[in-house]
Coordinates of C-alpha atoms in Angstrom, one line a residue:
M10 CA -34.2 -68.8 24.9
S11 CA -33.9 -68.7 21.1
A12 CA -30.9 -69.9 19.2
A13 CA -29.8 -66.2 18.7
A14 CA -30.2 -65.6 22.5
A15 CA -28.0 -68.6 23.2
D16 CA -25.0 -66.7 21.8
L17 CA -25.5 -64.0 24.5
L18 CA -23.5 -63.8 27.8
T19 CA -25.3 -64.6 31.0
T20 CA -25.0 -63.3 34.5
A21 CA -24.4 -65.4 37.6
L22 CA -28.1 -65.2 38.4
H23 CA -29.3 -66.6 35.0
A24 CA -30.4 -70.0 36.4
L25 CA -32.3 -68.2 39.2
H26 CA -34.0 -65.9 36.6
E27 CA -35.1 -69.0 34.6
E28 CA -36.4 -70.6 37.8
L29 CA -38.4 -67.5 38.5
G30 CA -40.0 -67.5 35.1
A31 CA -38.2 -64.5 33.6
R32 CA -38.7 -63.5 30.0
F33 CA -35.3 -62.6 28.5
V34 CA -34.2 -60.0 26.0
P35 CA -30.7 -59.2 24.6
F36 CA -29.2 -56.2 26.4
A37 CA -25.6 -55.0 26.3
G38 CA -24.5 -58.4 25.0
Y39 CA -26.3 -60.3 27.8
A40 CA -29.5 -62.3 28.0
M41 CA -31.3 -60.2 30.7
P42 CA -34.7 -60.6 32.3
V43 CA -37.1 -58.0 31.0
Q44 CA -40.0 -59.1 33.2
Y45 CA -41.3 -61.9 35.4
P46 CA -44.8 -63.5 35.3
E47 CA -46.5 -60.7 37.2
G48 CA -45.6 -58.3 34.4
L49 CA -44.0 -54.9 34.1
L50 CA -46.9 -52.8 35.6
R51 CA -47.0 -54.8 38.9
E52 CA -43.2 -54.9 39.1
H53 CA -43.1 -51.2 38.7
Q54 CA -45.7 -50.6 41.4
H55 CA -44.0 -53.1 43.7
V56 CA -40.8 -51.0 43.6
R57 CA -42.7 -47.9 44.4
Q58 CA -44.5 -49.5 47.3
A59 CA -42.1 -52.1 48.8
A60 CA -38.8 -53.4 47.4
G61 CA -37.6 -54.9 44.2
L62 CA -34.4 -56.8 43.4
F63 CA -32.6 -56.1 40.1
D64 CA -29.8 -58.0 38.5
V65 CA -27.5 -55.4 37.0
S66 CA -24.4 -57.6 36.8
H67 CA -24.1 -56.8 33.1
M68 CA -22.7 -53.4 34.1
G69 CA -18.9 -53.0 34.4
Q70 CA -17.0 -52.6 37.6
I71 CA -13.5 -51.0 37.3
V72 CA -11.2 -50.5 40.3
V73 CA -8.8 -47.5 40.0
S74 CA -5.9 -47.4 42.5
G75 CA -2.5 -45.8 43.1
A76 CA -1.2 -42.6 44.7
Q77 CA -2.2 -40.5 41.6
A78 CA -5.6 -42.2 41.0
A79 CA -7.7 -39.2 42.1
A80 CA -5.7 -36.7 40.1
A81 CA -5.7 -38.9 37.0
L82 CA -9.5 -39.4 37.2
E83 CA -10.0 -35.6 37.3
T84 CA -8.4 -35.4 33.8
V85 CA -11.2 -37.6 32.4
L86 CA -14.2 -36.7 34.7
P87 CA -15.5 -33.2 35.4
I88 CA -16.1 -33.9 39.0
D89 CA -14.4 -33.3 42.4
V90 CA -12.5 -36.6 42.9
L91 CA -9.7 -35.1 45.0
G92 CA -12.1 -33.7 47.5
L93 CA -14.3 -36.8 47.7
G94 CA -14.7 -38.1 51.2
L95 CA -14.1 -41.7 52.2
H96 CA -16.9 -44.0 51.1
R97 CA -18.7 -41.1 49.3
Q98 CA -20.2 -41.6 45.9
R99 CA -20.7 -39.3 42.9
Y100 CA -22.4 -39.5 39.6
G101 CA -19.9 -38.7 36.8
L102 CA -19.6 -38.3 33.1
L103 CA -16.7 -39.7 31.0
L104 CA -16.1 -37.1 28.4
A105 CA -14.4 -37.1 25.0
D106 CA -12.1 -34.2 23.9
D107 CA -15.0 -32.4 22.2
G108 CA -17.1 -32.6 25.4
G109 CA -19.3 -35.5 24.1
I110 CA -20.4 -38.0 26.7
L111 CA -18.7 -41.4 26.3
D112 CA -20.5 -42.8 29.2
D113 CA -22.2 -41.9 32.5
L114 CA -21.1 -43.7 35.6
M115 CA -20.9 -43.9 39.4
L116 CA -17.7 -43.4 41.3
V117 CA -17.1 -44.2 45.0
R118 CA -14.0 -43.6 47.1
R119 CA -13.2 -46.7 49.1
D120 CA -10.4 -47.3 51.7
H121 CA -7.6 -47.9 49.2
D122 CA -9.1 -47.3 45.8
Y123 CA -11.9 -45.9 43.7
L124 CA -14.7 -48.1 42.2
L125 CA -16.3 -47.1 38.9
V126 CA -19.6 -48.6 37.8
V127 CA -20.0 -48.1 34.1
N128 CA -22.7 -49.1 31.6
G129 CA -22.6 -52.6 30.3
A130 CA -22.6 -51.7 26.6
C131 CA -19.7 -49.3 27.2
K132 CA -17.5 -51.1 29.7
H133 CA -14.9 -52.5 27.3
A134 CA -14.6 -49.2 25.4
D135 CA -14.5 -47.3 28.7
L136 CA -11.7 -49.5 30.0
A137 CA -9.7 -49.1 26.8
H138 CA -10.2 -45.3 26.9
L139 CA -9.1 -45.1 30.6
Q140 CA -6.1 -47.2 29.9
A141 CA -5.0 -45.0 27.1
R142 CA -5.6 -41.7 29.0
I143 CA -4.6 -42.5 32.6
G144 CA -3.2 -46.0 32.6
A145 CA 0.4 -44.6 33.0
H146 CA -0.6 -42.8 36.2
C147 CA -2.7 -45.4 38.1
T148 CA -3.7 -49.0 38.0
L149 CA -6.9 -50.0 36.3
T150 CA -8.4 -53.4 37.3
P151 CA -11.5 -54.5 35.6
Q152 CA -13.8 -56.7 37.7
F153 CA -16.4 -57.4 35.0
E154 CA -16.9 -60.9 36.4
R155 CA -18.3 -59.5 39.7
A156 CA -22.0 -59.5 40.3
L157 CA -24.0 -56.3 41.0
L158 CA -27.4 -56.4 42.5
A159 CA -29.8 -53.4 43.2
L160 CA -32.4 -53.5 45.9
Q161 CA -34.8 -50.5 45.3
G162 CA -37.9 -49.2 47.0
P163 CA -39.2 -47.6 50.3
L164 CA -38.9 -50.9 52.2
A165 CA -35.4 -51.8 50.8
A166 CA -33.6 -50.8 54.0
Q167 CA -36.0 -52.7 56.1
A168 CA -35.4 -55.9 54.1
L169 CA -31.6 -55.5 53.6
Q170 CA -30.8 -54.8 57.3
R171 CA -31.8 -58.3 58.2
L172 CA -28.9 -59.6 56.0
L173 CA -26.5 -56.7 56.4
P174 CA -27.4 -54.7 59.6
Q175 CA -24.8 -52.0 58.7
A176 CA -27.0 -51.0 55.7
Q177 CA -29.2 -48.8 57.9
E178 CA -26.1 -46.6 58.7
L179 CA -25.9 -45.4 55.2
V180 CA -27.4 -42.3 53.7
F181 CA -27.9 -41.5 50.0
M182 CA -24.6 -41.7 48.0
T183 CA -22.5 -43.3 50.7
G184 CA -21.0 -46.8 50.9
L185 CA -19.4 -49.4 53.2
T186 CA -17.9 -52.9 53.2
A187 CA -20.0 -55.6 54.9
L188 CA -19.7 -59.3 55.4
W189 CA -22.5 -61.8 54.6
Q190 CA -21.7 -65.4 55.5
G191 CA -18.0 -64.7 55.2
V192 CA -18.4 -63.0 51.8
E193 CA -17.3 -59.4 51.4
V194 CA -20.0 -57.2 49.9
Y195 CA -19.5 -53.5 49.0
L196 CA -22.8 -51.7 49.2
T197 CA -23.8 -48.1 48.4
R198 CA -27.1 -46.4 49.2
S199 CA -27.9 -45.5 45.6
G200 CA -29.7 -46.8 42.5
Y201 CA -31.4 -45.7 39.4
T202 CA -35.1 -45.7 40.1
G203 CA -35.6 -42.5 42.1
E204 CA -36.5 -44.6 45.2
D205 CA -34.4 -45.3 48.3
G206 CA -32.2 -48.3 47.8
F207 CA -28.9 -50.0 47.6
E208 CA -26.4 -51.4 45.0
M209 CA -24.3 -54.4 46.1
S210 CA -21.1 -55.6 44.5
L211 CA -20.0 -59.2 45.4
P212 CA -18.3 -62.2 44.0
A213 CA -20.3 -63.9 41.2
E214 CA -20.2 -67.3 43.0
A215 CA -21.9 -65.9 46.1
A216 CA -24.6 -63.9 44.2
P217 CA -27.2 -66.6 43.7
E218 CA -27.5 -67.5 47.4
F219 CA -27.4 -63.8 48.4
A220 CA -30.2 -63.0 45.9
R221 CA -32.2 -66.0 47.2
A222 CA -31.8 -64.6 50.8
L223 CA -33.0 -61.2 49.6
L224 CA -36.0 -62.7 47.8
A225 CA -36.9 -64.7 50.9
Q226 CA -37.7 -61.3 52.6
P227 CA -41.4 -60.6 52.5
E228 CA -40.9 -57.1 51.0
V229 CA -38.8 -58.2 48.1
K230 CA -39.8 -59.4 44.6
P231 CA -37.6 -59.8 41.4
I232 CA -37.8 -57.0 38.9
G233 CA -36.8 -56.9 35.3
L234 CA -35.3 -54.4 32.9
G235 CA -38.7 -53.3 31.7
A236 CA -39.7 -51.8 35.1
R237 CA -36.2 -50.5 35.6
N238 CA -36.7 -48.5 32.4
S239 CA -40.1 -47.1 33.4
L240 CA -38.9 -46.2 36.9
R241 CA -35.7 -44.4 35.7
L242 CA -37.8 -42.4 33.1
E243 CA -40.3 -41.3 35.8
A244 CA -37.3 -40.2 37.8
G245 CA -36.0 -38.2 34.9
L246 CA -32.8 -40.2 34.7
C247 CA -30.9 -40.7 31.4
L248 CA -30.3 -44.0 29.6
Y249 CA -27.0 -44.0 27.9
G250 CA -27.5 -44.6 24.1
N251 CA -31.0 -43.1 24.2
D252 CA -30.9 -39.8 26.1
I253 CA -27.2 -39.2 26.1
D254 CA -24.4 -40.4 23.8
R255 CA -21.1 -39.4 22.2
S256 CA -22.9 -36.5 20.3
T257 CA -24.3 -35.0 23.6
T258 CA -22.6 -32.6 26.0
P259 CA -23.4 -32.3 29.7
V260 CA -24.9 -28.9 29.2
E261 CA -27.2 -30.1 26.3
A262 CA -28.2 -33.0 28.4
N263 CA -29.2 -30.8 31.3
L264 CA -26.6 -32.6 33.5
A265 CA -24.5 -29.5 34.3
W266 CA -25.5 -30.1 38.0
A267 CA -22.9 -32.9 37.9
I268 CA -20.1 -30.5 37.4
P269 CA -19.2 -28.9 40.8
K270 CA -18.0 -25.3 41.3
V271 CA -14.4 -26.4 41.9
R272 CA -14.1 -27.7 38.3
R273 CA -15.9 -24.7 36.7
S274 CA -14.4 -21.4 35.6
G275 CA -13.1 -19.6 38.7
G276 CA -13.0 -22.8 40.7
A277 CA -9.8 -24.0 42.5
R278 CA -9.3 -26.7 39.9
A279 CA -11.2 -25.3 37.0
G280 CA -11.1 -27.2 33.7
G281 CA -8.3 -29.7 33.2
F282 CA -10.7 -32.4 32.1
A283 CA -11.4 -33.7 28.6
G284 CA -13.7 -31.4 26.6
A285 CA -13.4 -28.6 29.2
A286 CA -13.1 -25.8 26.6
R287 CA -16.4 -26.6 25.0
V288 CA -18.3 -27.6 28.2
L289 CA -17.2 -24.6 30.3
G290 CA -17.8 -22.4 27.3
Q291 CA -21.4 -23.7 27.0
L292 CA -21.9 -23.1 30.8
E293 CA -20.6 -19.5 30.4
G294 CA -22.5 -18.7 27.2
T295 CA -19.4 -18.3 25.0
Q296 CA -20.0 -21.6 23.1
P297 CA -23.4 -22.3 21.4
V298 CA -26.0 -24.6 22.9
T299 CA -28.4 -25.6 20.1
R300 CA -30.5 -28.1 22.0
L301 CA -31.6 -29.1 25.5
R302 CA -33.0 -32.3 27.1
V303 CA -36.5 -31.7 28.4
G304 CA -39.4 -33.5 30.0
L305 CA -42.5 -33.9 28.0
Q306 CA -46.1 -35.0 28.8
A307 CA -48.6 -35.9 26.1
L308 CA -52.0 -34.1 26.3
Q309 CA -53.7 -37.1 24.8
R310 CA -53.6 -40.7 26.0
V311 CA -51.2 -41.8 23.2
P312 CA -47.8 -43.2 24.2
V313 CA -45.0 -41.3 22.4
R314 CA -41.9 -43.4 22.1
E315 CA -38.4 -42.8 20.8
P316 CA -37.5 -41.6 18.1
A317 CA -40.7 -39.7 17.4
P318 CA -39.9 -36.3 15.8
L319 CA -41.0 -33.1 17.6
H320 CA -42.2 -30.0 15.9
R321 CA -44.0 -26.7 16.6
P322 CA -47.8 -26.8 16.3
D323 CA -47.7 -24.4 13.4
D324 CA -44.7 -25.8 11.5
P325 CA -44.4 -29.4 10.2
D326 CA -40.6 -29.3 10.1
P327 CA -39.0 -31.3 13.0
I328 CA -37.0 -29.3 15.6
G329 CA -36.1 -32.2 17.8
H330 CA -37.0 -35.8 18.8
V331 CA -38.0 -38.0 21.6
T332 CA -35.3 -40.1 23.2
S333 CA -37.3 -42.1 25.7
G334 CA -41.1 -42.4 26.2
L335 CA -43.8 -44.6 27.6
L336 CA -47.1 -44.6 29.5
S337 CA -46.1 -43.8 33.0
P338 CA -47.3 -46.6 35.4
S339 CA -47.3 -44.2 38.4
L340 CA -49.0 -41.2 36.7
D341 CA -51.1 -43.0 34.1
V342 CA -50.2 -40.5 31.5
P343 CA -47.7 -40.6 28.6
I344 CA -44.4 -39.1 29.5
A345 CA -41.2 -38.7 27.5
M346 CA -37.8 -37.0 27.4
G347 CA -36.3 -35.5 24.3
Y348 CA -34.2 -32.7 22.8
V349 CA -35.5 -29.3 21.6
P350 CA -34.0 -25.9 20.8
P351 CA -33.4 -23.8 23.9
A352 CA -36.2 -21.5 22.8
C353 CA -38.7 -24.4 23.1
A354 CA -37.3 -25.7 26.4
T355 CA -39.4 -23.6 28.8
P356 CA -42.0 -25.5 30.9
G357 CA -45.4 -24.9 29.4
T358 CA -44.2 -24.8 25.8
R359 CA -46.6 -26.7 23.5
L360 CA -45.2 -29.0 20.9
H361 CA -46.4 -31.8 18.6
A362 CA -44.9 -35.3 18.4
L363 CA -45.5 -37.3 15.2
V364 CA -46.8 -40.8 16.0
R365 CA -47.7 -43.0 13.1
G366 CA -48.1 -40.0 10.9
K367 CA -50.4 -38.1 13.3
P368 CA -49.6 -35.2 15.5
V369 CA -49.9 -35.7 19.3
P370 CA -49.9 -32.5 21.4
M371 CA -47.3 -32.4 24.1
E372 CA -46.2 -30.0 26.8
V373 CA -42.7 -29.4 28.1
V374 CA -42.8 -30.1 31.9
P375 CA -40.1 -30.0 34.6
L376 CA -38.1 -33.1 35.5
P377 CA -38.4 -35.4 37.3
F378 CA -41.9 -36.6 36.6
V379 CA -42.1 -38.4 40.0
P380 CA -40.2 -36.8 42.9
P381 CA -37.3 -38.8 44.2
R382 CA -37.4 -40.4 47.7
Y383 CA -33.7 -40.8 48.4
H384 CA -32.7 -41.3 52.1
R385 CA -30.6 -38.3 53.0
G386 CA -30.7 -38.9 56.8

């Protein structure tokens, strides 16, 4: 690590990453492994074919408890918290008063509380925001010191059930508490790769041995942030700070699917969340939507990366930009996501991206690029 990197925080698995030959990069204030000696391409393919272990301990875990926790959470998240079943998980968006996305997160209802998993770069701001908005109605307990591991891939369940037999009971977006060598592990069948897999929260001091036990399974290899990024992009999943941010609404980001009927106009608990007037207005067509997130595929073998401007083939003026882009390891073609006006968001629309001063023809395509393989039972 360089002198600059020495100032970064490290996760509980840092020594293990070094032992495994990881190359580190700064990410969300941490020194995180971007890849291991086999390289990004092989890591990506291994997750698609077998199982990969990710250290995502830089992310923030916040426990929300108290009799009014669910009702309080519904004032800041446009999801159905009150109706969420025990050990059921949901994707949620933390919204500002103007409907902008402050963060995207996962929420799971446990026996006596709710666990939020938020983005690492946002966790301190998220906690402050939640304290200010709902801290008087519930108890917010940050657990930023806990480790979080993700095991992803079609053979993840096969590998994990040797350590935690209960894992095979889960289906996509459900969770449970398990014991491993006397250590309590909370696991959910979820992840951010489009593959079947699990995320596991456990005490930091137990994480290195638990990770070693997983890596001892023949299906499992360590995977860095580089492959995590290419996997999530193929799955059409947003990276906060790139594809969504404070200036983006759920409708613009094509994430309206995350707002259930019960919170929409006409629903039993319509509105009542931060930014509801604008977000519901955009859903109903009474508020303007000037851009939409779309999938894009280059028609030439030229990777198109963020923040390449997008324009119509017959007009050099930019109408949008790429927010994430790379050469897809699974499809072997350049893919990207970006924002364009609604009139240009229909699949089949041809656009140009400007790469090093030259136009690269692109086509709007449906998301995701690679179909998900979640285990739904």
